[in-house]
Coordinates of C-alpha atoms and ligand atoms in Angstrom, one line a residue:
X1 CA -5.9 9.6 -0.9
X2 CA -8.2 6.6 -0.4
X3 CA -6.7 3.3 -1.1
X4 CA -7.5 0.1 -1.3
X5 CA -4.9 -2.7 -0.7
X6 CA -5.3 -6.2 -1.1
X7 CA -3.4 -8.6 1.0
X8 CA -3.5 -6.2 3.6
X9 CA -3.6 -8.8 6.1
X10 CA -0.1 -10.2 4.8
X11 CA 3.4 -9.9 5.4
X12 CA 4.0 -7.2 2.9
X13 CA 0.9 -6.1 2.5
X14 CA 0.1 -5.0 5.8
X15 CA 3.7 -3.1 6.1
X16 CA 2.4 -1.1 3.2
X17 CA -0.7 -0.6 4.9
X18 CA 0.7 1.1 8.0
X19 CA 3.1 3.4 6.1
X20 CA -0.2 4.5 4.3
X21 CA -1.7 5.4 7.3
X22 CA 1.4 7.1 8.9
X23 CA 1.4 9.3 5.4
X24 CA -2.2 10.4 6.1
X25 CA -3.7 8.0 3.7
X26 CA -7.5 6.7 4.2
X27 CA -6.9 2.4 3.7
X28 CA -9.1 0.0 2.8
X29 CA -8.0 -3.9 3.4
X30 CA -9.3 -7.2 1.0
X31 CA -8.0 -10.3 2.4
X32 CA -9.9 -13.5 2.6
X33 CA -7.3 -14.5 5.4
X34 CA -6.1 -18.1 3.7
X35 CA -2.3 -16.5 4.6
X36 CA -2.8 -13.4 6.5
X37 CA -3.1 -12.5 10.2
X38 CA -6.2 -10.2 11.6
X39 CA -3.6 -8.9 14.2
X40 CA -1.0 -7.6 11.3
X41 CA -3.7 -5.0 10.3
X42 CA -3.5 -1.4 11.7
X43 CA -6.7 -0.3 13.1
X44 CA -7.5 2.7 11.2
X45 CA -7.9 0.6 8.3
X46 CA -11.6 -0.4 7.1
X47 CA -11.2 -4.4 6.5
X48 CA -13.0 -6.4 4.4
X49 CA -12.9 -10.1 4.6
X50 CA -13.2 -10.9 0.9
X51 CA -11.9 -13.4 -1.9
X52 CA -10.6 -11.2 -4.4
X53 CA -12.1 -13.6 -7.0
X54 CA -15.6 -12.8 -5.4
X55 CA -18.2 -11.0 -7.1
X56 CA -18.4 -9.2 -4.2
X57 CA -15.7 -7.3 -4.5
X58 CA -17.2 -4.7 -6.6
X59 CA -20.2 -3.6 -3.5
X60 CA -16.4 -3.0 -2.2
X61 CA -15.8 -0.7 -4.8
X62 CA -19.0 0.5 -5.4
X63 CA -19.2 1.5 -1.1
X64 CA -15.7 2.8 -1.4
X65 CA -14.8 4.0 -4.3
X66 CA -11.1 4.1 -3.9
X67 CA -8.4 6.0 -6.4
X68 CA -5.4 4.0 -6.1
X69 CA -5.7 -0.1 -5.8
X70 CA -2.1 -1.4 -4.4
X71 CA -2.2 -5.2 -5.2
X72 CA -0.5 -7.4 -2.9
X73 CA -3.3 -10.4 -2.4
X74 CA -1.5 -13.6 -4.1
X75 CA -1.0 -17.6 -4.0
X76 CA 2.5 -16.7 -3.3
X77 CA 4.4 -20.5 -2.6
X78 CA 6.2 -21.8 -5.8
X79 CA 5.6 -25.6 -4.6
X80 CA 1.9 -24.9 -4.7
X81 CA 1.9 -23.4 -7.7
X82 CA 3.7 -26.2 -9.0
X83 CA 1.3 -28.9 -7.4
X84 CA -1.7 -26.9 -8.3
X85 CA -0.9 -24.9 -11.1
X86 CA -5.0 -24.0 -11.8
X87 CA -5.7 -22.8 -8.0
X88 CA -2.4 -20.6 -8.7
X89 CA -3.5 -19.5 -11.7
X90 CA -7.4 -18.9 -10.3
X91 CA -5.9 -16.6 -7.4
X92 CA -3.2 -14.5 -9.5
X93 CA -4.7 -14.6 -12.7
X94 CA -8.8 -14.8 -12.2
X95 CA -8.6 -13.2 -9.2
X96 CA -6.4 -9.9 -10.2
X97 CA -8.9 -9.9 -13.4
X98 CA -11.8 -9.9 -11.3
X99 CA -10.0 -6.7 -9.5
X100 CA -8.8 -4.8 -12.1
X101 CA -12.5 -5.1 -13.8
X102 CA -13.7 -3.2 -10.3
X103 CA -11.0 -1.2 -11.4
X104 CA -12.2 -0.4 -14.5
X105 CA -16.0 -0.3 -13.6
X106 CA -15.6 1.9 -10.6
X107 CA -13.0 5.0 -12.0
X108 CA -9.7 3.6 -10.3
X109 CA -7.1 5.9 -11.3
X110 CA -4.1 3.8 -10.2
X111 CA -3.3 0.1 -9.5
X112 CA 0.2 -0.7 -7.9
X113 CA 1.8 -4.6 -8.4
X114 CA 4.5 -6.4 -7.1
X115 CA 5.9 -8.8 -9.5
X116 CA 8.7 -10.9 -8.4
X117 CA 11.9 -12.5 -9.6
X118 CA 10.8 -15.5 -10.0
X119 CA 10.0 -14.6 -13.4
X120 CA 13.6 -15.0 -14.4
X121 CA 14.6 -18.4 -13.6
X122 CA 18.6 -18.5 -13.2
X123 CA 19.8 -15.2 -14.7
X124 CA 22.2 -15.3 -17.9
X125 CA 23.7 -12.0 -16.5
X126 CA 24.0 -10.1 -13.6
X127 CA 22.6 -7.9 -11.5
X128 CA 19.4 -8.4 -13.3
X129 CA 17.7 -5.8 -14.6
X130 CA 14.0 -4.7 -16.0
X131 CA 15.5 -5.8 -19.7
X132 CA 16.4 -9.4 -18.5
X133 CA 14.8 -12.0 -21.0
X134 CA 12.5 -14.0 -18.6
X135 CA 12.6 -17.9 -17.8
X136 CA 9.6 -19.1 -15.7
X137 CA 10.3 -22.6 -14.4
X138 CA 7.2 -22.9 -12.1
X139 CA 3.1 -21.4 -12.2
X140 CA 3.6 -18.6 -9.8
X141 CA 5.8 -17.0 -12.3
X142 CA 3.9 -17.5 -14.8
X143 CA 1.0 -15.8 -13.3
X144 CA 3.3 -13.0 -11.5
X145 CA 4.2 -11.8 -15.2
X146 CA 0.7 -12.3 -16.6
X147 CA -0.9 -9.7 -14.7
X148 CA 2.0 -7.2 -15.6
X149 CA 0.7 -7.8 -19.2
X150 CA -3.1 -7.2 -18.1
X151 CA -1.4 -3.8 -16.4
X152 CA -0.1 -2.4 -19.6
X153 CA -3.5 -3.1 -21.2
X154 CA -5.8 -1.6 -19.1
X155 CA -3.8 1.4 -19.0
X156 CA -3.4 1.9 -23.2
X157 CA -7.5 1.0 -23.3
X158 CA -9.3 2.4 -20.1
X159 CA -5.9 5.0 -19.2
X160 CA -5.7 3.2 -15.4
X161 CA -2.3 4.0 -14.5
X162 CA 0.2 1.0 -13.0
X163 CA 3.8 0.4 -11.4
X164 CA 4.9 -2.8 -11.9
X165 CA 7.7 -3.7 -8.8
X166 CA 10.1 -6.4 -9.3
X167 CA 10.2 -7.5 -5.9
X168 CA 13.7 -9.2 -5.2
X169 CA 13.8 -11.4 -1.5
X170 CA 11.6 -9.4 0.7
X171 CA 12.4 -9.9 4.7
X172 CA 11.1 -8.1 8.0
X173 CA 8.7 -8.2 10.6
X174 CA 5.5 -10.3 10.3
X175 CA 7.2 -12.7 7.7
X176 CA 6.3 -16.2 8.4
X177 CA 8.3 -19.3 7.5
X178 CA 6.5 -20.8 4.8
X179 CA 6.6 -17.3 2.5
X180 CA 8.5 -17.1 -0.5
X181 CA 11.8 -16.4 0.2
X182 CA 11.1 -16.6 4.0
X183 CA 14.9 -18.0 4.5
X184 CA 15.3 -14.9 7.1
X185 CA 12.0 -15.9 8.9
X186 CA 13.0 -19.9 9.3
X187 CA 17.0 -18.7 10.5
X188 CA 15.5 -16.2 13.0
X189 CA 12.9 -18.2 14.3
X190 CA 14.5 -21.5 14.5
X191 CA 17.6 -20.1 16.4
X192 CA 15.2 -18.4 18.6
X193 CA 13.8 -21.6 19.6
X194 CA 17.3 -23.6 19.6
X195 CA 16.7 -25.2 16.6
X196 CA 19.6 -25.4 14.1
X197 CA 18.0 -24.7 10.7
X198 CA 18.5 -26.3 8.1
X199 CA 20.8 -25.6 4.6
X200 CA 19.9 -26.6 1.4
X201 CA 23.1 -27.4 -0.9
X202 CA 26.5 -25.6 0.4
X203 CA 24.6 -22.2 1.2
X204 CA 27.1 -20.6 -0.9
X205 CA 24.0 -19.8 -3.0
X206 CA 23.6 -15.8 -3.0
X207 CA 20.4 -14.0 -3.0
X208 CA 19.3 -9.9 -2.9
X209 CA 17.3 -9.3 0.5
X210 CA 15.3 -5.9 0.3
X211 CA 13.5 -4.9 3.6
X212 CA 10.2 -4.6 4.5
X213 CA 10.9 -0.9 5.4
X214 CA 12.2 -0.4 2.1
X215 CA 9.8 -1.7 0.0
X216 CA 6.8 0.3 1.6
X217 CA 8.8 3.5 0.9
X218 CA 8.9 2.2 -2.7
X219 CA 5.2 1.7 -3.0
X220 CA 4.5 5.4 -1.1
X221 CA 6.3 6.8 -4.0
X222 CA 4.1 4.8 -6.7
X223 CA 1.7 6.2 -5.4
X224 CA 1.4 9.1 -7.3
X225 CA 4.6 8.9 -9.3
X226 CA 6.6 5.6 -11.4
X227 CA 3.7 5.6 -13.7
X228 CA 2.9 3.2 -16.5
X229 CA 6.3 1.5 -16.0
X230 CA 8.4 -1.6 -14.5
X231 CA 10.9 -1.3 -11.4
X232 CA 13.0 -3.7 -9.6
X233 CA 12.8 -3.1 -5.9
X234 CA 16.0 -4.6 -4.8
X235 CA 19.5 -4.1 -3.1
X236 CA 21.8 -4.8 -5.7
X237 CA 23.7 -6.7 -3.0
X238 CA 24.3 -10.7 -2.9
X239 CA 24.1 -11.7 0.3
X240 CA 25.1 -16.0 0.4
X241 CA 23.2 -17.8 2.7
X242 CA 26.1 -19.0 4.5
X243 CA 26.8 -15.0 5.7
X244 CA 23.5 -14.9 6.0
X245 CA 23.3 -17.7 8.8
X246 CA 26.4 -16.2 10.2
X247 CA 24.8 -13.0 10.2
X248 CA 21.4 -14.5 12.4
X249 CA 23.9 -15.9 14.4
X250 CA 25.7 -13.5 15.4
X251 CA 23.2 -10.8 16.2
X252 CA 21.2 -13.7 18.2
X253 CA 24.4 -14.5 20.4
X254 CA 24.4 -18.2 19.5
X255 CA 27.1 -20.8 18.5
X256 CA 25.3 -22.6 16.1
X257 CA 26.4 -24.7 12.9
X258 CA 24.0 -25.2 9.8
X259 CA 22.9 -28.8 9.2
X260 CA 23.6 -28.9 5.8
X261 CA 21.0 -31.4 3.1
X262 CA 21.3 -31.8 -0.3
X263 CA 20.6 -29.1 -2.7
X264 CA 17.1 -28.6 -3.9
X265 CA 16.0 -29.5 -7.4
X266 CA 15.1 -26.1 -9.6
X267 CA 17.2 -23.8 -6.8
X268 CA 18.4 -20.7 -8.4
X269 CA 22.5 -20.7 -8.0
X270 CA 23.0 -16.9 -8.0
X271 CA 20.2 -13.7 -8.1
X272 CA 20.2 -10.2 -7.4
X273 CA 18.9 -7.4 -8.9
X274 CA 19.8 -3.7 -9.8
X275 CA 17.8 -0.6 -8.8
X276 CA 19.4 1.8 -11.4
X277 CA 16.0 2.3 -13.1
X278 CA 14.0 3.7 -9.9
X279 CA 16.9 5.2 -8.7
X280 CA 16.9 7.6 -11.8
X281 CA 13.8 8.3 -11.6
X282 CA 12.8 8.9 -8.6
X283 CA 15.8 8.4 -5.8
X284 CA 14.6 5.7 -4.1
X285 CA 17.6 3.5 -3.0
X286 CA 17.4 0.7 -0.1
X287 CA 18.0 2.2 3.0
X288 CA 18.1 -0.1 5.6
X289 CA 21.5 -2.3 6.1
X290 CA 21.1 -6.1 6.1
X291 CA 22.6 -6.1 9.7
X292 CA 19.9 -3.2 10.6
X293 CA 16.7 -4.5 9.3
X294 CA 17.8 -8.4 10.6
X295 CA 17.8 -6.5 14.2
X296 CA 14.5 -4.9 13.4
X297 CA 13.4 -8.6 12.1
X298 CA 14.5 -9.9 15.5
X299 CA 13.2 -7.6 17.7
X300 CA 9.9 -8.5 16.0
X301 CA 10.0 -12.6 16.3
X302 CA 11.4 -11.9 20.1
X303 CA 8.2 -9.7 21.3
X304 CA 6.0 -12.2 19.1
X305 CA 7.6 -15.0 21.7
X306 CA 6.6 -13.2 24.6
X307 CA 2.5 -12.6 23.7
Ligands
LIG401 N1 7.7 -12.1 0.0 C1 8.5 -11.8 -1.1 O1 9.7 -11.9 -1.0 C2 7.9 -11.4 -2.4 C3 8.7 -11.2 -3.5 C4 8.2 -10.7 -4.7 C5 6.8 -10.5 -4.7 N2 6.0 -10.7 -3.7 C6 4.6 -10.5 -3.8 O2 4.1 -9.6 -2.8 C7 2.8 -9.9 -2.4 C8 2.6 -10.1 -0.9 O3 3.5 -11.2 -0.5 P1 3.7 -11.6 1.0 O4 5.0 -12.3 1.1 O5 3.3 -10.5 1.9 O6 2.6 -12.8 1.1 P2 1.5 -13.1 2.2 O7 1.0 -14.5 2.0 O8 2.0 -12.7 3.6 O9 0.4 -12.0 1.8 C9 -0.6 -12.3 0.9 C10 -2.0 -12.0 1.4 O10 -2.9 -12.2 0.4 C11 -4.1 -12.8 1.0 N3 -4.7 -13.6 0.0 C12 -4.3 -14.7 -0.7 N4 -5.2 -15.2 -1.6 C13 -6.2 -14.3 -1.5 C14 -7.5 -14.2 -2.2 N5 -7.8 -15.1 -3.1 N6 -8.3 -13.2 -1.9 C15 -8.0 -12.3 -0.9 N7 -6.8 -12.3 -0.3 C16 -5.9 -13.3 -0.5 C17 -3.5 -13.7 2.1 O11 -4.4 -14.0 3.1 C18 -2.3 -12.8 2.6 O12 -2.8 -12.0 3.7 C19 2.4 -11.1 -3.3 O13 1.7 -10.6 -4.4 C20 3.7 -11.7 -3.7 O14 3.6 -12.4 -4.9 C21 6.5 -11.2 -2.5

């Protein structure tokens, strides 16, 4: 199958790329690089350096001509989008618009999304699920849901098929520190380097980690299957971040004890997420242990030391 992936340069994106290319895929990369690394990208895949908002991108599509369009390119950091709400809403709005019209244009059959849960703000219940009302409390929300919207209606007028995937805390190799919920990435490379992070409030604060791993086994199954629906991609596990410090520590073989500074305004308390829907439907469950895909996590920012 010939895919294109945006963000294929990032963190999750270029995970996603690689288990393409391991499944026998043909990969196409857009990234314009403001986030991404050139050395995260596998070298089978065809790379284009492009803005997603570019009119440019359809001599991509017209050259290429892919059949499934796996969506990762985004202004991903909450602060920004709070600070500049109309460059957060030019990337993730105008610039998944300006995709899905290449889409349209150029016969995709298939377009694959990750959402997030920042589109919940602190949950009323728990887990949370697909049905949970929604409570955006900064821009990157806002324009995370948006484009599930646009989803749903380019498939009912033009019949381009979509998965919408609730991401939940994503964590792994190639995460950098300043990513959205890149807690694992600051531990790991902080006690690496000696450096005692830092805690925000009394880190008894729980979140739902998902690995990398995990996550590009969820998007090899959209590809051909999860149609015209929304998933959460999560662990159904709170993890605090206490354990999770204790966790990093432990596994690095250090004695170390988290500076703790006052909480952060607008922090969620508690989140995590069920994966009952995509479980039905198609099996996929999180298979990676918290303790296993920290060790994978490691092994990665240790070798990254050494280059
Ligand atoms: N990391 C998480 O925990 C998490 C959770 C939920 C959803 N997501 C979503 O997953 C996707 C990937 O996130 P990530 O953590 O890998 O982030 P990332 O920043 O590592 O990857 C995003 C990539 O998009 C590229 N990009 C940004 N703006 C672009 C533009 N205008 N044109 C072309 N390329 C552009 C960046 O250079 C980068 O390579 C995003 O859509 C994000 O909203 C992430």
């Amino acid at each position: 199958m010939k895919i294109l992936v945006t963000g294929g340069a990032g963190f999750i994106g270029s995970n996603i790329v690689d288990g393409f290319i391991e499944n026998g895929h043909d990969v196409i990369v857009v990234d314009n690089f403001s986030h991404g690394n050139k050395n995260n990208i596998n070298k089978k895949a065809r790379v284009y350096n492009i803005d997603i908002r570019d009119k440019d991108l359809y001599k991509v599509f017209e050259k290429e001509k892919p059949e499934v369009v796996c969506h990762h390119a985004a202004q991903i950091s909450v602060p920004k989008s709070i600070d500049n709400p109309i460059e957060d809403a030019d990337i993730n709005i105008i610039g998944s618009l300006n995709l899905l019209e290449c889409c349209r244009i150029y016969g995709v059959k298939k377009v694959t999304y990750p959402a997030s849960a920042a589109i919940f703000g602190e949950p009323q219940y728990l887990p949370v699920d697909e049905s949970h009302p929604l409570d955006m409390m900064c821009g990157y929300g806002i324009t995370k849901h948006t484009i599930e919207h646009y989803l749903e209606t380019y498939s009912k007028l033009y019949g381009i098929k979509y998965t919408v995937m609730r991401y939940s805390n994503v964590y792994g190799p190639r995460q950098d520190s300043t990513g959205e919920g890149g807690v694992v990435a600051i531990f790991c490379e902080n006690m690496l380097e000696n450096k005692v992070p830092l805690i925000f409030g009394d880190g008894t604060q729980t979140r739902d980690f998902v690995f990398v791993k995990d996550v590009v086994n969820a998007n090899i199954i959209a590809l051909t299957d999860l149609n015209n629906g929304i998933y959460n991609v999560a662990t159904d596990t709170k993890i605090s971040v206490n354990e999770l410090f204790n966790t990093v520590n432990i596994l690095l073989d250090k004695n170390m004890r988290p500076i703790y500074k006052e909480e952060r305004k607008g922090d969620i308390k508690h989140s995590y997420m069920t994966y009952n829907k995509i479980n039905k439907e198609c099996g996929w469950e999180p298979k990676y242990s918290l303790e296993e895909g920290l060790k994978q996590t490691i092994n990665y920012y240790v070798s990254k030391k050494h280059e």
